[in-house]
CSV table of C-alpha atoms in Angstrom, one decimal:
chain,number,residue,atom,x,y,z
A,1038,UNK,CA,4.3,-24.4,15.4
A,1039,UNK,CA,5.1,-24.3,18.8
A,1040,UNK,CA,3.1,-21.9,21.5
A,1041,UNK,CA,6.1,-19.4,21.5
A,1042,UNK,CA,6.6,-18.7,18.2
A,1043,UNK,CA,2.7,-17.8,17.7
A,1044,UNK,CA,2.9,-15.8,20.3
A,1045,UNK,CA,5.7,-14.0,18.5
A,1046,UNK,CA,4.1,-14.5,15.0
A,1047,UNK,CA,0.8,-13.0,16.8
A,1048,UNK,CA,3.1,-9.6,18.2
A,1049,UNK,CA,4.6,-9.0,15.3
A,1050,UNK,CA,1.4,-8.8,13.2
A,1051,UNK,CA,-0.5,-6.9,15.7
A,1052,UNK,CA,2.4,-4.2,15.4
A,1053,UNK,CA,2.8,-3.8,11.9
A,1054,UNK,CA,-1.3,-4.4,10.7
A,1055,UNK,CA,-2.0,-0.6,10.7
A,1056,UNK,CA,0.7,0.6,8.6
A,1057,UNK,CA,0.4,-1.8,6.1
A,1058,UNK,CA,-3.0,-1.8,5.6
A,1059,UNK,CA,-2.6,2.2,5.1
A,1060,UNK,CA,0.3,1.4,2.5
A,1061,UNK,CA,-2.1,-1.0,0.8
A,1062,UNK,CA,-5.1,1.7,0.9
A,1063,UNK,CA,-3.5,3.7,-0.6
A,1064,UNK,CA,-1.9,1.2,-3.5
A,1065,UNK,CA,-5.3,-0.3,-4.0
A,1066,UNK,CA,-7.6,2.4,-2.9
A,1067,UNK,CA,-10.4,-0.1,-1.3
A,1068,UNK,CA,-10.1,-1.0,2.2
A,1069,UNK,CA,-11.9,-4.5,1.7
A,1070,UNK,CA,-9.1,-5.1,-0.9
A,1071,UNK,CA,-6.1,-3.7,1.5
A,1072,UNK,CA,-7.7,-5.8,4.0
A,1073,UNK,CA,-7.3,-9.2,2.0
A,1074,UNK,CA,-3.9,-8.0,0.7
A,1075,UNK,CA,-2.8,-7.6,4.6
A,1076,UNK,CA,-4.5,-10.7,5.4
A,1077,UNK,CA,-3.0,-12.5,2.5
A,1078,UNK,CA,0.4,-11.3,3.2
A,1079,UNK,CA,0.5,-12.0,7.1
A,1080,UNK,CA,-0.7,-15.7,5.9
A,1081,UNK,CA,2.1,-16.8,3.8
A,1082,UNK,CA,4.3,-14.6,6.4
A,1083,UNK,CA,2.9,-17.3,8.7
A,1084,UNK,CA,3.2,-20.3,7.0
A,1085,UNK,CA,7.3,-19.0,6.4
A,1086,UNK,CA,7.8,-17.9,9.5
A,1087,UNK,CA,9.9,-20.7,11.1
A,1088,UNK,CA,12.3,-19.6,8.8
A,1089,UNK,CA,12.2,-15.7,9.5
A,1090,UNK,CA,14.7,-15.7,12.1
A,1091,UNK,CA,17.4,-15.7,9.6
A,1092,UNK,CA,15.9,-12.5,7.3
A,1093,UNK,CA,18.0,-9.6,8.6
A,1094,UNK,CA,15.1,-6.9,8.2
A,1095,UNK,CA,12.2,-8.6,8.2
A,1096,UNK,CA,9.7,-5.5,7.6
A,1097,UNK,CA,11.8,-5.0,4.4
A,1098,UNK,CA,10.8,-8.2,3.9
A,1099,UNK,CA,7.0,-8.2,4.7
A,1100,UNK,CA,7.0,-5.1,3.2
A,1101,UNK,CA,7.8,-6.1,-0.1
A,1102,UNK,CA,5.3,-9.3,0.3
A,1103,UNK,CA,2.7,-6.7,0.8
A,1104,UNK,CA,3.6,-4.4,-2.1
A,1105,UNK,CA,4.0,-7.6,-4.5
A,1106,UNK,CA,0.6,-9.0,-3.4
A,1107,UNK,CA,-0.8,-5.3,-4.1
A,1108,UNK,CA,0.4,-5.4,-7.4
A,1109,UNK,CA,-0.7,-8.9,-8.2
A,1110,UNK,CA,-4.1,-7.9,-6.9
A,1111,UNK,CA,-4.1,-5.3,-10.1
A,1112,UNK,CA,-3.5,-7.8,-12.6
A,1113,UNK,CA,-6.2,-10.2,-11.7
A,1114,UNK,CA,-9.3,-9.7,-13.6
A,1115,UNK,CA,-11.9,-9.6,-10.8
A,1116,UNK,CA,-10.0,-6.1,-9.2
A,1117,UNK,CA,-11.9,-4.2,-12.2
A,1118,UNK,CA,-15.3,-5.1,-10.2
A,1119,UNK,CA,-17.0,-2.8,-8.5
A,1120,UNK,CA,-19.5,-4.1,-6.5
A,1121,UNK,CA,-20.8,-0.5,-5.6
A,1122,UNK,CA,-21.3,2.8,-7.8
A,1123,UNK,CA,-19.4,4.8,-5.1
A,1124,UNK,CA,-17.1,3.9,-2.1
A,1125,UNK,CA,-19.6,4.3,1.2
A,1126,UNK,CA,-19.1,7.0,3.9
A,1127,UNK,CA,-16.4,6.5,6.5
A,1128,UNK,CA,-16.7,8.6,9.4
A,1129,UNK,CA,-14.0,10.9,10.1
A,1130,UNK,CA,-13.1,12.9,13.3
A,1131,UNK,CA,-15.0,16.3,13.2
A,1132,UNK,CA,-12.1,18.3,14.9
A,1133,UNK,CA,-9.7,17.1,12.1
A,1134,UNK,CA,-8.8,20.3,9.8
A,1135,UNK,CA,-7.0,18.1,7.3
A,1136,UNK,CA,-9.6,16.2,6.3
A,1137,UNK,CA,-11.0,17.4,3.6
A,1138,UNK,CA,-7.3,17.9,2.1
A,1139,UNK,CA,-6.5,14.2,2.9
A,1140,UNK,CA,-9.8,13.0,0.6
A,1141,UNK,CA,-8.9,15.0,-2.2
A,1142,UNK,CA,-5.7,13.8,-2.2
A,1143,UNK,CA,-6.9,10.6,-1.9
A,1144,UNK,CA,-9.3,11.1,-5.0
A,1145,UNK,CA,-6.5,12.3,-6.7
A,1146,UNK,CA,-4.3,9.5,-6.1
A,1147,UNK,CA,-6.6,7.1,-7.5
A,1148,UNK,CA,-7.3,8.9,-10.7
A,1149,UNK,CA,-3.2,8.0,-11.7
A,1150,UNK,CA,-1.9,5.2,-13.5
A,1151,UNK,CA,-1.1,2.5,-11.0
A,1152,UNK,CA,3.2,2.6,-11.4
A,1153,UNK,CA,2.8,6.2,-10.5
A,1154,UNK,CA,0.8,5.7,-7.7
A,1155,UNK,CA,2.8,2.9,-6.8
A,1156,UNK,CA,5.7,5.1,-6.3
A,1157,UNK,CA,4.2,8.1,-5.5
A,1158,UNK,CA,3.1,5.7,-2.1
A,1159,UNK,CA,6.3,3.9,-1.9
A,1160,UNK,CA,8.2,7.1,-1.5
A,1161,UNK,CA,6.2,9.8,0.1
A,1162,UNK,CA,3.9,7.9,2.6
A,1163,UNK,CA,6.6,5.1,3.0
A,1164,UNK,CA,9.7,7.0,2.9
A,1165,UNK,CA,11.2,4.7,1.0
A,1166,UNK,CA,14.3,5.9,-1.4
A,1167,UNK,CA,14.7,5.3,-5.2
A,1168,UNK,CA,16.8,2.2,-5.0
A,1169,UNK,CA,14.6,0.3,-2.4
A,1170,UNK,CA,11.0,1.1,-4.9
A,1171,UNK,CA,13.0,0.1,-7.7
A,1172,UNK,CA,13.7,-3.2,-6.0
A,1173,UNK,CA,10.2,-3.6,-4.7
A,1174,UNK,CA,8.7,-2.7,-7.8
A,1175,UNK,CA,11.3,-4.8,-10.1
A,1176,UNK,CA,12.2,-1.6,-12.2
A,1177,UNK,CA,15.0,0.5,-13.0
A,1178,UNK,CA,15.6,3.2,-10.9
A,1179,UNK,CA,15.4,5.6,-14.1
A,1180,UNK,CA,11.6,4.3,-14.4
A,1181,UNK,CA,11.0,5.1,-10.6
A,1182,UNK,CA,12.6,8.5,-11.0
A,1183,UNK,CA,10.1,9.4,-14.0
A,1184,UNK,CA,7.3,7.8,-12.7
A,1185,UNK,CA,8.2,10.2,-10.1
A,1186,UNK,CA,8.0,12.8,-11.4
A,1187,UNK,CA,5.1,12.4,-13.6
A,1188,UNK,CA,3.3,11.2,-10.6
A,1189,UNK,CA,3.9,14.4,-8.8
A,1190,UNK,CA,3.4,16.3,-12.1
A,1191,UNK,CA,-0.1,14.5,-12.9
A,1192,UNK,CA,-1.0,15.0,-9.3
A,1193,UNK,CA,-0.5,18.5,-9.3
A,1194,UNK,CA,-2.8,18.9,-12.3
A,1195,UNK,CA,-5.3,17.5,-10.7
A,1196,UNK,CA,-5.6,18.5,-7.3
A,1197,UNK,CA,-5.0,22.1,-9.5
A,1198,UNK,CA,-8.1,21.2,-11.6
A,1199,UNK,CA,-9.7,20.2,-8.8
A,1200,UNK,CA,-8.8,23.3,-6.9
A,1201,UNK,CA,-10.4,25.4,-9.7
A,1202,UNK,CA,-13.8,24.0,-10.0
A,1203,UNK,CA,-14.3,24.3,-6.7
A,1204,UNK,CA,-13.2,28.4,-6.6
């Protein structure tokens, strides 16, 4: 590949890295396993991108590499291995007030069935509308719209159970 275009290739990842290792946090709910998902989507973005200068939107397009790899990464056996009882401690800022709202949200997005987390993600931390998760997610747009709202409904529940063990 010539200097210039891994220069490009090298700007373009730098840029988009943070968001999509959030979106696949939050679809996989390990870090170390959004990290390979990023890293295994920005390699075969690599190895393709010669030929990226004719995708007209080309985060559409890494996007749905990175949600396709995150779903792949489900279905592999190994992904049901946990190599630790608990996930460790990440420090937080201390002046953050939203913390403690964000973890339980967090823990609450992990107890759901992966489609609805899938979409619950898609469309509310990646703002994505019904027809474009449907298309990522190779569904109908019906089965995004009640994984919808059963997502929201069995999210509800649980940050409501949650809620009332800890009055």
């Amino acid at each position: 590949m010539r200097p210039d275009r891994e220069h490009d290739f090298s700007q373009y990842a730098q840029a988009r890295i943070p968001r999509l290792h959030r979106v696949a946090f939050q679809l996989l709910g390990d870090r170390d396993r959004a990290d390979d998902a990023v890293q295994n989507t920005l390699t075969v973005l690599y190895q393709r991108w010669t030929r990226m200068h004719d995708v007209q939107h080309l985060d559409a397009y890494v996007h749905t590499m990175l949600v396709r790899s995150c779903l792949s990464d489900h279905r592999r056996w190994w992904s049901k291995v946990q190599l630790r009882e608990t996930t460790p401690d990440v420090p937080v800022a201390a002046d953050d007030p939203l913390v403690d709202q964000r973890m339980m949200l967090r823990a609450a997005l992990r107890r759901l069935p992966e489609g609805q987390r899938t979409v619950l993600v898609l469309r509310f931390l990646c703002d994505l509308p019904v027809a474009e998760v449907a298309r990522l997610m190779n569904r109908s747009e019906g089965t995004v719209k009640r994984q919808t709202f059963s997502g929201l409904g069995n999210l509800r529940k649980l940050l409501d159970e949650r809620a009332r063990s800890e009055a």
